[in-house]
Amino acid sequence: MSIIDRYSAHLPATYSNSPQGRFVSLLLVRKVESEAIFRTEGSGEPLNREFVFAGRQHREGQPPIPRIVISKRKQTAVERRTGRELLRRYNLLKGKNDRVCTLNTNTPCEWCVDCMLYGYAAGGGGSQRSRVITDDAFSLHSAETITGQRQFNALFDSSTMYDRDTGKRSTSINTDEYIRPESLFIDIETLKDVTPDELRYTLGNLFRSARYGAISSRIGKIENILAGVVFSDCELFSNLELTQTVFDVLGDGKDLDFPLHPSQAERAVREATTGLLRDLPGRFVALSEEEVNDLRREIVALYSDESALESMLRQMTASYGPRA
């Protein structure tokens, strides 16, 4: 029996408009594998950062540290587009008013997998709350440790900074702040009232998404590592709470080495989660490390089998209503 089928009692069998308070929390270590840039302003602006305490065991008077932040929008935007590529391949993005379902154009079809899972708001009145809940992800290390600067310019065809036709020098010289490879971000992606197939679809989007942040066509390669999975009847702790607890587990109040092997962070996430769950006012079931690894293998096998994958996507689409 597959891992998801084994725990299907914690998931609704079919989609329902009525919230049931069934949560699946995916505990992630996002590993930066090339230079990356996360900012909300344009070129030349600094990276997003927040001053927070390094760990939960901070002493009074101890100064906070700056941490780099990946905003929640930059996470789900990438992952839902990854899923939409798949739906487009099988013609499962539906049409409305003679237009195919498209993001940011006020033309959601209101009944494809993407609309029903990640949410939509139609100008005509229809809407669906996202059942994929994210929050800002924090870097494990301080901003000073994991950032650097690069100068870039824009050369003409002659590979020089001079325009041969006008003789003028290019002014396209600037400096970007970037996140160094091997940086780690701790994150929780929470799914609410998702069916077993919707869980498989969301995990597939997570594992198949690889480029995040600005200029992601050239940089921003990231590996999403699944460190843990928790089924519960309420939301768990915050990303910041988990990041600070992982910092305490790894550093015991001291600065962390950089780079840090992801497996150390994975173990620390599991240990931190075990401790934090003791204070959770609710019921929960956490998968073991072996079950988490089996779950990843299960998703990889599904996405390697095109007929099984297409069958799952069509079955999911049909489950949302008679229009499918």
Short mmCIF file of C-alpha atoms in Angstrom, two decimals:
data_model
loop_
_atom_site.label_atom_id
_atom_site.label_comp_id
_atom_site.label_asym_id
_atom_site.label_seq_id
_atom_site.Cartn_x
_atom_site.Cartn_y
_atom_site.Cartn_z
CA MET A 1 0.00 0.00 0.00
CA SER A 2 1.29 3.47 -0.86
CA ILE A 3 2.13 5.94 1.92
CA ILE A 4 -0.68 8.32 0.91
CA ASP A 5 -3.22 5.50 0.80
CA ARG A 6 -2.01 4.32 4.22
CA TYR A 7 -2.83 7.74 5.70
CA SER A 8 -5.90 8.48 3.57
CA ALA A 9 -8.11 8.52 6.70
CA HIS A 10 -6.55 11.92 7.47
CA LEU A 11 -7.64 13.31 4.09
CA PRO A 12 -11.12 13.95 2.63
CA ALA A 13 -11.95 11.42 -0.07
CA THR A 14 -13.52 14.06 -2.35
CA TYR A 15 -13.50 17.83 -2.69
CA SER A 16 -16.07 19.71 -0.61
CA ASN A 17 -17.02 23.38 -0.34
CA SER A 18 -17.30 22.99 3.43
CA PRO A 19 -13.99 23.30 5.35
CA GLN A 20 -13.20 20.21 7.41
CA GLY A 21 -10.04 21.33 9.21
CA ARG A 22 -7.81 18.54 7.91
CA PHE A 23 -4.23 19.74 7.46
CA VAL A 24 -1.13 18.27 5.87
CA SER A 25 2.09 20.16 6.66
CA LEU A 26 5.04 19.63 4.33
CA LEU A 27 8.27 20.52 6.15
CA LEU A 28 10.84 21.70 3.64
CA VAL A 29 14.50 22.55 3.40
CA ARG A 30 14.93 24.72 0.32
CA LYS A 31 18.56 24.45 -0.82
CA VAL A 32 19.96 27.18 -3.09
CA GLU A 33 22.09 25.55 -5.80
CA SER A 34 23.15 28.64 -7.75
CA GLU A 35 23.14 32.35 -7.10
CA ALA A 36 19.60 33.52 -6.32
CA ILE A 37 17.87 36.88 -5.85
CA PHE A 38 14.71 37.43 -3.77
CA ARG A 39 13.49 41.02 -3.68
CA THR A 40 10.29 42.93 -4.21
CA GLU A 41 11.74 45.97 -5.96
CA GLY A 42 13.60 46.24 -9.24
CA SER A 43 17.22 45.71 -10.26
CA GLY A 44 19.78 47.23 -7.92
CA GLU A 45 17.53 46.97 -4.85
CA PRO A 46 18.67 44.89 -1.85
CA LEU A 47 17.38 41.43 -1.01
CA ASN A 48 14.32 40.98 1.20
CA ARG A 49 15.45 40.66 4.82
CA GLU A 50 13.99 40.87 8.29
CA PHE A 51 15.66 41.38 11.68
CA VAL A 52 14.65 38.51 13.99
CA PHE A 53 16.19 36.66 16.91
CA ALA A 54 18.60 33.93 15.85
CA GLY A 55 17.02 31.23 18.00
CA ARG A 56 14.16 30.77 20.45
CA GLN A 57 16.69 30.44 23.28
CA HIS A 58 17.92 34.03 22.82
CA ARG A 59 19.05 35.85 25.91
CA GLU A 60 17.63 39.20 26.93
CA GLY A 61 19.80 41.96 25.48
CA GLN A 62 21.12 39.72 22.70
CA PRO A 63 20.71 41.59 19.38
CA PRO A 64 18.59 40.17 16.55
CA ILE A 65 20.14 39.05 13.26
CA PRO A 66 19.09 39.87 9.69
CA ARG A 67 17.66 36.87 7.82
CA ILE A 68 16.93 36.69 4.08
CA VAL A 69 13.24 36.10 3.31
CA ILE A 70 11.54 34.34 0.39
CA SER A 71 8.08 35.86 0.21
CA LYS A 72 5.16 33.44 0.11
CA ARG A 73 4.04 34.73 -3.30
CA LYS A 74 7.37 33.83 -4.89
CA GLN A 75 6.95 30.23 -3.73
CA THR A 76 3.46 29.30 -4.87
CA ALA A 77 3.67 31.36 -8.06
CA VAL A 78 6.48 29.13 -9.31
CA GLU A 79 4.92 25.88 -8.16
CA ARG A 80 1.45 26.48 -9.55
CA ARG A 81 2.95 27.42 -12.93
CA THR A 82 4.84 24.13 -12.88
CA GLY A 83 1.54 22.33 -12.38
CA ARG A 84 -0.22 24.40 -15.02
CA GLU A 85 2.39 23.32 -17.59
CA LEU A 86 1.31 19.77 -16.91
CA LEU A 87 -2.40 20.58 -17.12
CA ARG A 88 -1.84 22.44 -20.39
CA ARG A 89 -0.06 19.40 -21.84
CA TYR A 90 -3.18 17.28 -21.26
CA ASN A 91 -5.62 20.06 -22.25
CA LEU A 92 -6.97 20.27 -18.71
CA LEU A 93 -6.91 24.06 -18.44
CA LYS A 94 -10.53 24.81 -19.29
CA GLY A 95 -12.05 27.76 -21.11
CA LYS A 96 -14.40 30.54 -20.14
CA ASN A 97 -15.76 33.32 -22.36
CA ASP A 98 -13.75 31.91 -25.29
CA ARG A 99 -10.49 32.27 -23.36
CA VAL A 100 -8.39 29.49 -21.87
CA CYS A 101 -7.77 29.70 -18.13
CA THR A 102 -4.85 32.10 -17.65
CA LEU A 103 -3.21 33.60 -14.56
CA ASN A 104 -3.32 37.35 -13.93
CA THR A 105 -5.79 38.07 -16.74
CA ASN A 106 -9.03 37.81 -14.77
CA THR A 107 -10.01 34.76 -16.82
CA PRO A 108 -9.84 31.78 -14.44
CA CYS A 109 -11.87 28.85 -15.75
CA GLU A 110 -13.02 28.20 -12.14
CA TRP A 111 -12.92 24.41 -12.38
CA CYS A 112 -9.44 23.17 -13.40
CA VAL A 113 -7.17 21.56 -10.80
CA ASP A 114 -5.12 24.75 -10.48
CA CYS A 115 -8.14 27.00 -9.83
CA MET A 116 -9.68 24.59 -7.34
CA LEU A 117 -6.47 23.90 -5.40
CA TYR A 118 -4.46 27.15 -5.50
CA GLY A 119 -7.54 29.42 -5.64
CA TYR A 120 -8.92 32.11 -7.91
CA ALA A 121 -10.98 35.29 -7.80
CA ALA A 122 -13.05 36.02 -10.89
CA GLY A 123 -14.11 39.56 -11.66
CA GLY A 124 -17.65 38.32 -12.24
CA GLY A 125 -18.04 37.18 -8.65
CA GLY A 126 -16.80 33.59 -8.31
CA SER A 127 -13.90 32.76 -6.03
CA GLN A 128 -12.10 29.87 -4.39
CA ARG A 129 -9.77 30.22 -1.41
CA SER A 130 -6.36 28.65 -1.87
CA ARG A 131 -6.00 25.36 -0.04
CA VAL A 132 -2.19 25.64 -0.37
CA ILE A 133 -1.17 27.88 2.53
CA THR A 134 2.32 29.37 2.57
CA ASP A 135 4.21 31.97 4.57
CA ASP A 136 7.51 33.78 4.21
CA ALA A 137 10.48 31.40 4.42
CA PHE A 138 13.54 32.46 6.44
CA SER A 139 17.19 31.67 5.81
CA LEU A 140 18.82 29.44 8.39
CA HIS A 141 21.98 31.59 8.46
CA SER A 142 22.24 35.34 8.85
CA ALA A 143 22.12 37.57 5.77
CA GLU A 144 25.80 38.56 6.18
CA THR A 145 26.83 34.92 5.97
CA ILE A 146 24.95 33.94 2.83
CA THR A 147 24.99 37.06 0.63
CA GLY A 148 27.48 38.60 -1.78
CA GLN A 149 27.52 41.19 -4.55
CA ARG A 150 28.02 40.94 -8.30
CA GLN A 151 28.58 43.74 -10.78
CA PHE A 152 26.95 43.33 -14.18
CA ASN A 153 26.89 45.29 -17.39
CA ALA A 154 25.25 45.13 -20.82
CA LEU A 155 27.69 44.84 -23.72
CA PHE A 156 27.00 45.79 -27.32
CA ASP A 157 27.40 43.33 -30.23
CA SER A 158 31.08 44.23 -30.37
CA SER A 159 31.48 42.86 -26.81
CA THR A 160 32.49 46.30 -25.62
CA MET A 161 30.80 49.00 -23.61
CA TYR A 162 30.90 51.34 -26.63
CA ASP A 163 28.23 51.69 -29.30
CA ARG A 164 30.19 51.79 -32.57
CA ASP A 165 27.42 53.64 -34.37
CA THR A 166 27.04 56.47 -31.88
CA GLY A 167 30.41 56.26 -30.11
CA LYS A 168 28.62 56.55 -26.80
CA ARG A 169 29.51 54.51 -23.75
CA SER A 170 26.88 52.23 -22.22
CA THR A 171 25.60 53.26 -18.82
CA SER A 172 24.22 49.79 -18.08
CA ILE A 173 26.51 49.02 -15.16
CA ASN A 174 24.98 48.01 -11.88
CA THR A 175 25.47 45.84 -8.82
CA ASP A 176 23.15 43.12 -7.56
CA GLU A 177 23.11 41.56 -4.13
CA TYR A 178 22.70 37.78 -4.39
CA ILE A 179 22.28 34.71 -2.17
CA ARG A 180 25.22 32.32 -2.21
CA PRO A 181 24.91 28.69 -3.37
CA GLU A 182 24.46 26.13 -0.54
CA SER A 183 22.28 28.56 1.45
CA LEU A 184 19.37 26.84 3.22
CA PHE A 185 15.83 28.09 3.87
CA ILE A 186 13.40 26.42 6.29
CA ASP A 187 9.79 26.37 5.19
CA ILE A 188 6.37 24.82 5.82
CA GLU A 189 3.80 24.41 3.07
CA THR A 190 0.39 23.67 4.60
CA LEU A 191 -2.38 21.96 2.63
CA LYS A 192 -5.93 22.22 3.93
CA ASP A 193 -8.69 19.74 3.11
CA VAL A 194 -6.90 18.26 0.11
CA THR A 195 -7.75 14.86 -1.33
CA PRO A 196 -5.10 12.13 -1.77
CA ASP A 197 -4.70 13.02 -5.48
CA GLU A 198 -4.46 16.75 -4.71
CA LEU A 199 -1.67 15.91 -2.25
CA ARG A 200 0.13 13.95 -4.98
CA TYR A 201 -0.29 16.86 -7.41
CA THR A 202 1.05 19.44 -4.91
CA LEU A 203 4.05 17.26 -4.06
CA GLY A 204 4.77 16.82 -7.77
CA ASN A 205 4.75 20.60 -8.23
CA LEU A 206 7.14 20.99 -5.30
CA PHE A 207 9.62 18.40 -6.49
CA ARG A 208 9.51 19.58 -10.12
CA SER A 209 9.88 23.32 -9.43
CA ALA A 210 13.49 24.39 -9.75
CA ARG A 211 13.82 28.13 -10.46
CA TYR A 212 12.73 30.80 -7.98
CA GLY A 213 13.22 34.54 -7.56
CA ALA A 214 14.35 37.29 -9.92
CA ILE A 215 16.11 36.54 -13.23
CA SER A 216 15.11 32.91 -12.70
CA SER A 217 15.68 32.12 -16.38
CA ARG A 218 19.41 32.37 -15.66
CA ILE A 219 19.89 31.93 -11.89
CA GLY A 220 17.88 30.90 -8.86
CA LYS A 221 18.23 27.08 -9.03
CA ILE A 222 16.73 25.56 -5.91
CA GLU A 223 16.18 22.00 -4.68
CA ASN A 224 13.12 21.42 -2.48
CA ILE A 225 13.96 18.73 0.07
CA LEU A 226 11.03 17.13 1.92
CA ALA A 227 12.21 16.76 5.52
CA GLY A 228 8.92 15.81 7.14
CA VAL A 229 5.15 15.40 6.74
CA VAL A 230 2.58 15.94 9.52
CA PHE A 231 -1.17 15.25 9.32
CA SER A 232 -3.14 17.29 11.89
CA ASP A 233 -6.49 18.83 12.77
CA CYS A 234 -5.01 22.35 13.15
CA GLU A 235 -2.19 24.43 11.72
CA LEU A 236 1.28 23.82 13.13
CA PHE A 237 3.86 26.39 14.23
CA SER A 238 5.18 29.21 12.03
CA ASN A 239 8.11 29.17 9.63
CA LEU A 240 10.01 31.55 11.90
CA GLU A 241 9.37 29.40 14.96
CA LEU A 242 10.65 26.32 13.15
CA THR A 243 13.69 28.15 11.72
CA GLN A 244 14.70 29.50 15.14
CA THR A 245 14.25 26.08 16.76
CA VAL A 246 16.35 24.43 14.03
CA PHE A 247 19.02 27.08 14.69
CA ASP A 248 18.99 26.17 18.39
CA VAL A 249 19.23 22.44 17.63
CA LEU A 250 22.19 22.92 15.27
CA GLY A 251 24.11 25.68 16.97
CA ASP A 252 23.18 25.49 20.63
CA GLY A 253 23.26 29.30 20.69
CA LYS A 254 26.44 29.60 18.59
CA ASP A 255 26.92 30.70 14.98
CA LEU A 256 26.42 27.96 12.41
CA ASP A 257 29.10 26.79 9.99
CA PHE A 258 28.56 27.66 6.33
CA PRO A 259 27.96 25.78 4.17
CA LEU A 260 25.94 23.31 6.19
CA HIS A 261 25.13 19.89 4.74
CA PRO A 262 21.38 19.64 3.99
CA SER A 263 21.15 16.29 5.81
CA GLN A 264 22.12 18.08 9.06
CA ALA A 265 19.33 20.58 8.49
CA GLU A 266 16.86 17.77 7.67
CA ARG A 267 17.65 15.97 10.93
CA ALA A 268 17.38 19.23 12.84
CA VAL A 269 13.98 19.96 11.26
CA ARG A 270 12.69 16.56 12.41
CA GLU A 271 14.10 17.04 15.92
CA ALA A 272 12.73 20.60 16.16
CA THR A 273 9.33 19.43 14.92
CA THR A 274 9.15 16.68 17.53
CA GLY A 275 9.76 19.25 20.25
CA LEU A 276 7.35 21.86 18.91
CA LEU A 277 4.55 19.33 18.41
CA ARG A 278 4.51 18.70 22.19
CA ASP A 279 2.96 22.15 22.64
CA LEU A 280 0.46 21.77 19.79
CA PRO A 281 -3.16 22.05 20.97
CA GLY A 282 -4.48 19.43 18.62
CA ARG A 283 -4.10 15.92 17.25
CA PHE A 284 -1.35 15.05 14.80
CA VAL A 285 0.46 12.17 13.10
CA ALA A 286 4.02 12.66 11.83
CA LEU A 287 5.54 10.39 9.18
CA SER A 288 8.81 8.68 10.01
CA GLU A 289 11.97 9.48 8.06
CA GLU A 290 11.63 6.20 6.16
CA GLU A 291 8.00 6.96 5.27
CA VAL A 292 8.96 10.43 4.01
CA ASN A 293 11.61 8.88 1.74
CA ASP A 294 9.08 6.29 0.52
CA LEU A 295 6.59 9.08 -0.20
CA ARG A 296 9.12 10.89 -2.38
CA ARG A 297 9.86 7.67 -4.27
CA GLU A 298 6.10 7.17 -4.70
CA ILE A 299 5.71 10.61 -6.30
CA VAL A 300 8.75 10.10 -8.53
CA ALA A 301 7.30 6.78 -9.73
CA LEU A 302 3.91 8.38 -10.45
CA TYR A 303 5.40 11.20 -12.51
CA SER A 304 7.53 8.70 -14.43
CA ASP A 305 4.41 6.82 -15.55
CA GLU A 306 2.65 9.06 -18.07
CA SER A 307 -0.55 7.04 -18.34
CA ALA A 308 -0.97 6.83 -14.56
CA LEU A 309 -0.26 10.54 -14.23
CA GLU A 310 -2.72 11.55 -16.95
CA SER A 311 -5.36 9.27 -15.44
CA MET A 312 -4.92 10.90 -12.03
CA LEU A 313 -5.15 14.44 -13.44
CA ARG A 314 -8.31 13.65 -15.44
CA GLN A 315 -9.90 11.94 -12.45
CA MET A 316 -9.14 14.97 -10.28
CA THR A 317 -10.60 17.40 -12.82
CA ALA A 318 -13.75 15.31 -13.14
CA SER A 319 -14.21 15.29 -9.36
CA TYR A 320 -14.88 19.04 -9.20
CA GLY A 321 -18.27 18.93 -10.87
CA PRO A 322 -20.44 17.90 -13.78
CA ARG A 323 -18.81 20.44 -16.16
CA ALA A 324 -15.66 18.24 -16.27
#
